[in-house]
Every structure is written in structure tokens, then in C-alpha cells.
Amino acid sequence: MSRHILIITGDAGESFECLYAKQRFQEAGWVADIAAPSRRRLHLVIHDFEPGWDTYIEKPGYGAESDLTFDEADPAGYEAILVLGGRAPEYLRHDPRVIGLVRAFDAAGKWVFAICHGVQVLAAAGLIADKRVTAYVNCRWELEAAGATYVATEQAVRDGRLVTGQTWESHPEFYREVFACLG
């Protein structure tokens, strides 16, 4: 019997994080459903660093089809939730459906994973107070303001049933920890 994970993203989600997650879980025999505001091909982006820029740049990335909407997602059918980064969390953290989903996974004692800016959603949902987390470094202030301890020295951090990763560059450490949690 297949195991199921719910992946949360939307337009301007990080392309590499989305495609890597979907394919990595499928490779391990999981059903990985991408949930988004609507059911359609999502416009994903690539965040990278260029010499001479003080912050990351954004370029169009590969797209991905969303499998279901936030309204259609039922936490009972999944073992874990993964919130991706990119720019999508800027607006998804204001969506009560997304906040309800991550809170439902947490309340059910299920695994909650987030990478890069995805941790902003967990902060908005009130899930990181008194937790050790990591994320893209420029999220630090927001995470600490939400009561978390920001860990800059680790690419992936586990605190209870919560696992966070810094960026797509953290995939090896992050997914090693994610799959250790999932058994």
C-alpha cells in the first residue's frame, strides 16, 4: 500500500524544491500530491545567487501541475505535510485554508516539514514557538519574532515532529532527515 504526503506550494514556489520533492517521494514509493490554491499548471520560479547582487535573483522555472486544491486536501489521507519555499509562502501564509491544513497535521501528531521560506507558513500558523528551526537566513527575524530559536549552523533541523531546511542547497541533509522520520 502506498504512503501519501501532501506538498504545499503555489505560483512563485521554488521550482527545484517542488520538482525534487515530488520526484524524490515518488522514487521512494510514495504518492506525493501537490496542493495549491487552484488545480492547474503552476508558475514556479528559480531563486539563485548572482555576483554583484545583494540578495537572490528570481527567474522563471519549470512548472508543475497541482493535483488538488487546498479545499480538496484532507489531512486524514496523508502521513505528512511539506511546505515548500520560494516566494509562494509570502501569500500562502495569509490563506486560512493553508493555515488550517498545517495546524490539522500538527494537531493530529503527524509530521510537518518545511524548507526555505516555507517556514513562514509554520510561523503564521503558530507552530514554531519554542522550537528550533532553520530556513533561508533572511527569514530569521520573522521566525524569532514568532518565538522560535533560529539555527544557522545546520542545513536541516528536527524538533519533535517538525523538520525544517534552509534552502534547496540543503536537500541532501533535509531529505535524509525527512526520510529518517518517515521510516
PDB file of C-alpha atoms in Angstrom:
ATOM      1  CA  MET A   1       0.000   0.000   0.000  1.00  0.00           C
ATOM      2  CA  SER A   2       1.349   3.432  -0.961  1.00  0.00           C
ATOM      3  CA  ARG A   3       2.110   6.071   1.608  1.00  0.00           C
ATOM      4  CA  HIS A   4       0.930   9.654   0.997  1.00  0.00           C
ATOM      5  CA  ILE A   5       2.446  13.093   1.574  1.00  0.00           C
ATOM      6  CA  LEU A   6       0.825  16.468   0.888  1.00  0.00           C
ATOM      7  CA  ILE A   7       3.061  19.121  -0.705  1.00  0.00           C
ATOM      8  CA  ILE A   8       2.004  22.765  -0.331  1.00  0.00           C
ATOM      9  CA  THR A   9       3.007  25.393  -2.892  1.00  0.00           C
ATOM     10  CA  GLY A  10       1.591  27.872  -5.385  1.00  0.00           C
ATOM     11  CA  ASP A  11       2.665  30.320  -8.054  1.00  0.00           C
ATOM     12  CA  ALA A  12       6.231  31.531  -7.427  1.00  0.00           C
ATOM     13  CA  GLY A  13       7.045  28.408  -5.450  1.00  0.00           C
ATOM     14  CA  GLU A  14      10.643  27.309  -5.814  1.00  0.00           C
ATOM     15  CA  SER A  15      10.819  25.118  -8.930  1.00  0.00           C
ATOM     16  CA  PHE A  16      13.710  22.904  -7.837  1.00  0.00           C
ATOM     17  CA  GLU A  17      12.210  22.340  -4.384  1.00  0.00           C
ATOM     18  CA  CYS A  18       8.877  21.346  -5.925  1.00  0.00           C
ATOM     19  CA  LEU A  19      10.180  19.001  -8.599  1.00  0.00           C
ATOM     20  CA  TYR A  20      12.788  17.443  -6.339  1.00  0.00           C
ATOM     21  CA  ALA A  21      10.227  16.765  -3.605  1.00  0.00           C
ATOM     22  CA  LYS A  22       7.673  15.245  -5.979  1.00  0.00           C
ATOM     23  CA  GLN A  23      10.222  13.017  -7.684  1.00  0.00           C
ATOM     24  CA  ARG A  24      12.129  12.077  -4.519  1.00  0.00           C
ATOM     25  CA  PHE A  25       8.961  10.865  -2.803  1.00  0.00           C
ATOM     26  CA  GLN A  26       7.798   9.017  -5.919  1.00  0.00           C
ATOM     27  CA  GLU A  27      11.211   7.364  -6.168  1.00  0.00           C
ATOM     28  CA  ALA A  28      10.732   6.101  -2.592  1.00  0.00           C
ATOM     29  CA  GLY A  29       7.289   4.677  -3.461  1.00  0.00           C
ATOM     30  CA  TRP A  30       5.170   7.483  -2.000  1.00  0.00           C
ATOM     31  CA  VAL A  31       2.184   9.261  -3.519  1.00  0.00           C
ATOM     32  CA  ALA A  32       3.162  12.927  -3.432  1.00  0.00           C
ATOM     33  CA  ASP A  33       0.204  15.241  -4.042  1.00  0.00           C
ATOM     34  CA  ILE A  34       0.814  18.901  -4.786  1.00  0.00           C
ATOM     35  CA  ALA A  35      -1.881  21.127  -3.290  1.00  0.00           C
ATOM     36  CA  ALA A  36      -2.250  24.722  -4.449  1.00  0.00           C
ATOM     37  CA  PRO A  37      -4.900  27.466  -4.490  1.00  0.00           C
ATOM     38  CA  SER A  38      -6.320  26.010  -7.731  1.00  0.00           C
ATOM     39  CA  ARG A  39      -5.923  22.878  -9.836  1.00  0.00           C
ATOM     40  CA  ARG A  40      -3.758  23.870 -12.811  1.00  0.00           C
ATOM     41  CA  ARG A  41      -0.169  24.204 -14.029  1.00  0.00           C
ATOM     42  CA  LEU A  42       1.707  26.357 -11.516  1.00  0.00           C
ATOM     43  CA  HIS A  43       4.180  29.082 -12.470  1.00  0.00           C
ATOM     44  CA  LEU A  44       7.267  28.151 -10.459  1.00  0.00           C
ATOM     45  CA  VAL A  45      10.476  30.157 -10.102  1.00  0.00           C
ATOM     46  CA  ILE A  46      14.198  29.641  -9.656  1.00  0.00           C
ATOM     47  CA  HIS A  47      15.973  31.550  -6.913  1.00  0.00           C
ATOM     48  CA  ASP A  48      19.732  31.722  -7.279  1.00  0.00           C
ATOM     49  CA  PHE A  49      22.651  33.960  -6.475  1.00  0.00           C
ATOM     50  CA  GLU A  50      24.491  36.156  -8.984  1.00  0.00           C
ATOM     51  CA  PRO A  51      27.733  38.066  -8.446  1.00  0.00           C
ATOM     52  CA  GLY A  52      27.089  41.747  -7.805  1.00  0.00           C
ATOM     53  CA  TRP A  53      23.616  41.238  -6.278  1.00  0.00           C
ATOM     54  CA  ASP A  54      22.998  41.760  -2.575  1.00  0.00           C
ATOM     55  CA  THR A  55      20.153  39.211  -2.498  1.00  0.00           C
ATOM     56  CA  TYR A  56      18.971  36.300  -4.592  1.00  0.00           C
ATOM     57  CA  ILE A  57      17.570  36.742  -8.089  1.00  0.00           C
ATOM     58  CA  GLU A  58      14.388  35.200  -9.452  1.00  0.00           C
ATOM     59  CA  LYS A  59      13.932  33.626 -12.879  1.00  0.00           C
ATOM     60  CA  PRO A  60      11.054  31.624 -14.361  1.00  0.00           C
ATOM     61  CA  GLY A  61      11.449  27.917 -13.596  1.00  0.00           C
ATOM     62  CA  TYR A  62       9.879  24.665 -14.655  1.00  0.00           C
ATOM     63  CA  GLY A  63       6.185  24.437 -13.947  1.00  0.00           C
ATOM     64  CA  ALA A  64       4.294  21.686 -12.161  1.00  0.00           C
ATOM     65  CA  GLU A  65       0.688  20.542 -12.142  1.00  0.00           C
ATOM     66  CA  SER A  66      -1.192  20.856  -8.901  1.00  0.00           C
ATOM     67  CA  ASP A  67      -3.002  17.635  -8.063  1.00  0.00           C
ATOM     68  CA  LEU A  68      -5.661  19.190  -5.856  1.00  0.00           C
ATOM     69  CA  THR A  69      -6.734  22.445  -4.233  1.00  0.00           C
ATOM     70  CA  PHE A  70      -6.371  23.373  -0.584  1.00  0.00           C
ATOM     71  CA  ASP A  71     -10.133  22.892  -0.237  1.00  0.00           C
ATOM     72  CA  GLU A  72      -9.853  19.315  -1.523  1.00  0.00           C
ATOM     73  CA  ALA A  73      -6.938  18.324   0.710  1.00  0.00           C
ATOM     74  CA  ASP A  74      -7.934  16.069   3.617  1.00  0.00           C
ATOM     75  CA  PRO A  75      -5.205  15.607   6.251  1.00  0.00           C
ATOM     76  CA  ALA A  76      -6.675  12.204   7.170  1.00  0.00           C
ATOM     77  CA  GLY A  77      -5.369  10.793   3.880  1.00  0.00           C
ATOM     78  CA  TYR A  78      -1.741  11.805   4.454  1.00  0.00           C
ATOM     79  CA  GLU A  79       1.075  10.894   6.824  1.00  0.00           C
ATOM     80  CA  ALA A  80       2.895  14.197   6.493  1.00  0.00           C
ATOM     81  CA  ILE A  81       2.797  17.683   5.022  1.00  0.00           C
ATOM     82  CA  LEU A  82       5.651  19.520   3.296  1.00  0.00           C
ATOM     83  CA  VAL A  83       5.555  23.294   2.802  1.00  0.00           C
ATOM     84  CA  LEU A  84       7.906  24.453   0.046  1.00  0.00           C
ATOM     85  CA  GLY A  85       9.750  27.732  -0.260  1.00  0.00           C
ATOM     86  CA  GLY A  86      10.163  30.275  -2.984  1.00  0.00           C
ATOM     87  CA  ARG A  87       8.008  33.388  -2.937  1.00  0.00           C
ATOM     88  CA  ALA A  88       4.717  31.466  -2.626  1.00  0.00           C
ATOM     89  CA  PRO A  89       4.783  31.395   1.209  1.00  0.00           C
ATOM     90  CA  GLU A  90       4.532  35.212   1.220  1.00  0.00           C
ATOM     91  CA  TYR A  91       0.889  34.931   0.193  1.00  0.00           C
ATOM     92  CA  LEU A  92       0.083  31.366   1.260  1.00  0.00           C
ATOM     93  CA  ARG A  93       0.696  32.273   4.919  1.00  0.00           C
ATOM     94  CA  HIS A  94      -2.361  34.550   4.663  1.00  0.00           C
ATOM     95  CA  ASP A  95      -4.609  31.787   3.297  1.00  0.00           C
ATOM     96  CA  PRO A  96      -6.787  30.359   6.090  1.00  0.00           C
ATOM     97  CA  ARG A  97      -7.046  27.038   4.213  1.00  0.00           C
ATOM     98  CA  VAL A  98      -3.256  26.591   4.308  1.00  0.00           C
ATOM     99  CA  ILE A  99      -3.054  27.618   7.956  1.00  0.00           C
ATOM    100  CA  GLY A 100      -5.853  25.152   8.742  1.00  0.00           C
ATOM    101  CA  LEU A 101      -4.047  22.339   6.930  1.00  0.00           C
ATOM    102  CA  VAL A 102      -0.720  22.727   8.718  1.00  0.00           C
ATOM    103  CA  ARG A 103      -2.479  23.107  12.070  1.00  0.00           C
ATOM    104  CA  ALA A 104      -4.528  19.951  11.395  1.00  0.00           C
ATOM    105  CA  PHE A 105      -1.383  17.914  10.666  1.00  0.00           C
ATOM    106  CA  ASP A 106       0.240  19.251  13.823  1.00  0.00           C
ATOM    107  CA  ALA A 107      -2.852  18.583  15.972  1.00  0.00           C
ATOM    108  CA  ALA A 108      -3.024  15.017  14.636  1.00  0.00           C
ATOM    109  CA  GLY A 109       0.595  14.380  15.630  1.00  0.00           C
ATOM    110  CA  LYS A 110       1.688  13.985  12.012  1.00  0.00           C
ATOM    111  CA  TRP A 111       4.995  15.064  10.520  1.00  0.00           C
ATOM    112  CA  VAL A 112       5.293  18.702   9.430  1.00  0.00           C
ATOM    113  CA  PHE A 113       8.163  19.568   7.070  1.00  0.00           C
ATOM    114  CA  ALA A 114       9.139  22.957   5.639  1.00  0.00           C
ATOM    115  CA  ILE A 115      12.069  24.192   3.608  1.00  0.00           C
ATOM    116  CA  CYS A 116      13.411  27.659   2.855  1.00  0.00           C
ATOM    117  CA  HIS A 117      10.652  30.317   3.039  1.00  0.00           C
ATOM    118  CA  GLY A 118       8.071  27.581   3.708  1.00  0.00           C
ATOM    119  CA  VAL A 119       8.761  28.033   7.412  1.00  0.00           C
ATOM    120  CA  GLN A 120       6.933  31.391   7.134  1.00  0.00           C
ATOM    121  CA  VAL A 121       3.703  29.405   6.830  1.00  0.00           C
ATOM    122  CA  LEU A 122       4.500  27.476  10.007  1.00  0.00           C
ATOM    123  CA  ALA A 123       5.236  30.753  11.790  1.00  0.00           C
ATOM    124  CA  ALA A 124       1.901  32.205  10.672  1.00  0.00           C
ATOM    125  CA  ALA A 125       0.156  29.041  11.901  1.00  0.00           C
ATOM    126  CA  GLY A 126       1.738  29.407  15.340  1.00  0.00           C
ATOM    127  CA  LEU A 127       3.641  26.115  15.123  1.00  0.00           C
ATOM    128  CA  ILE A 128       7.202  27.234  15.800  1.00  0.00           C
ATOM    129  CA  ALA A 129       7.096  28.958  19.191  1.00  0.00           C
ATOM    130  CA  ASP A 130       9.709  27.381  21.473  1.00  0.00           C
ATOM    131  CA  LYS A 131      11.026  25.237  18.588  1.00  0.00           C
ATOM    132  CA  ARG A 132      14.464  25.058  16.979  1.00  0.00           C
ATOM    133  CA  VAL A 133      14.103  25.790  13.243  1.00  0.00           C
ATOM    134  CA  THR A 134      16.141  26.769  10.235  1.00  0.00           C
ATOM    135  CA  ALA A 135      15.210  28.462   6.959  1.00  0.00           C
ATOM    136  CA  TYR A 136      16.623  30.865   4.432  1.00  0.00           C
ATOM    137  CA  VAL A 137      18.709  33.265   6.506  1.00  0.00           C
ATOM    138  CA  ASN A 138      16.592  36.339   5.697  1.00  0.00           C
ATOM    139  CA  CYS A 139      13.591  34.687   7.374  1.00  0.00           C
ATOM    140  CA  ARG A 140      15.452  34.699  10.700  1.00  0.00           C
ATOM    141  CA  TRP A 141      13.868  37.834  12.170  1.00  0.00           C
ATOM    142  CA  GLU A 142      10.351  36.634  11.407  1.00  0.00           C
ATOM    143  CA  LEU A 143      10.979  33.194  12.892  1.00  0.00           C
ATOM    144  CA  GLU A 144      12.494  34.609  16.068  1.00  0.00           C
ATOM    145  CA  ALA A 145       9.601  37.073  16.347  1.00  0.00           C
ATOM    146  CA  ALA A 146       7.290  34.026  16.258  1.00  0.00           C
ATOM    147  CA  GLY A 147       9.142  32.595  19.264  1.00  0.00           C
ATOM    148  CA  ALA A 148      11.464  30.126  17.542  1.00  0.00           C
ATOM    149  CA  THR A 149      15.185  29.640  18.007  1.00  0.00           C
ATOM    150  CA  TYR A 150      16.819  30.096  14.605  1.00  0.00           C
ATOM    151  CA  VAL A 151      19.650  27.636  13.874  1.00  0.00           C
ATOM    152  CA  ALA A 152      22.091  28.965  11.287  1.00  0.00           C
ATOM    153  CA  THR A 153      24.712  26.225  11.644  1.00  0.00           C
ATOM    154  CA  GLU A 154      22.640  23.245  10.430  1.00  0.00           C
ATOM    155  CA  GLN A 155      21.185  22.658   6.960  1.00  0.00           C
ATOM    156  CA  ALA A 156      18.272  20.684   8.444  1.00  0.00           C
ATOM    157  CA  VAL A 157      16.831  20.818  11.947  1.00  0.00           C
ATOM    158  CA  ARG A 158      14.442  18.412  13.646  1.00  0.00           C
ATOM    159  CA  ASP A 159      12.475  19.440  16.714  1.00  0.00           C
ATOM    160  CA  GLY A 160       9.888  16.861  17.692  1.00  0.00           C
ATOM    161  CA  ARG A 161       7.642  16.149  14.681  1.00  0.00           C
ATOM    162  CA  LEU A 162       8.851  19.274  12.857  1.00  0.00           C
ATOM    163  CA  VAL A 163      11.718  19.262  10.338  1.00  0.00           C
ATOM    164  CA  THR A 164      12.959  22.431   8.634  1.00  0.00           C
ATOM    165  CA  GLY A 165      15.623  23.027   5.979  1.00  0.00           C
ATOM    166  CA  GLN A 166      17.495  26.131   4.896  1.00  0.00           C
ATOM    167  CA  THR A 167      17.284  26.149   1.081  1.00  0.00           C
ATOM    168  CA  TRP A 168      17.288  23.869  -1.954  1.00  0.00           C
ATOM    169  CA  GLU A 169      21.026  23.578  -1.347  1.00  0.00           C
ATOM    170  CA  SER A 170      20.072  21.698   1.856  1.00  0.00           C
ATOM    171  CA  HIS A 171      18.233  18.903   0.023  1.00  0.00           C
ATOM    172  CA  PRO A 172      20.731  16.140   0.965  1.00  0.00           C
ATOM    173  CA  GLU A 173      20.580  16.891   4.695  1.00  0.00           C
ATOM    174  CA  PHE A 174      16.887  17.819   4.704  1.00  0.00           C
ATOM    175  CA  TYR A 175      15.630  14.723   2.888  1.00  0.00           C
ATOM    176  CA  ARG A 176      17.976  12.458   4.853  1.00  0.00           C
ATOM    177  CA  GLU A 177      16.234  13.745   7.999  1.00  0.00           C
ATOM    178  CA  VAL A 178      12.740  13.632   6.444  1.00  0.00           C
ATOM    179  CA  PHE A 179      13.096  10.003   5.389  1.00  0.00           C
ATOM    180  CA  ALA A 180      14.635   9.050   8.731  1.00  0.00           C
ATOM    181  CA  CYS A 181      11.490  10.444  10.376  1.00  0.00           C
ATOM    182  CA  LEU A 182       9.153   8.662   7.986  1.00  0.00           C
ATOM    183  CA  GLY A 183      10.935   5.324   8.388  1.00  0.00           C
TER     184      GLY A 183
END
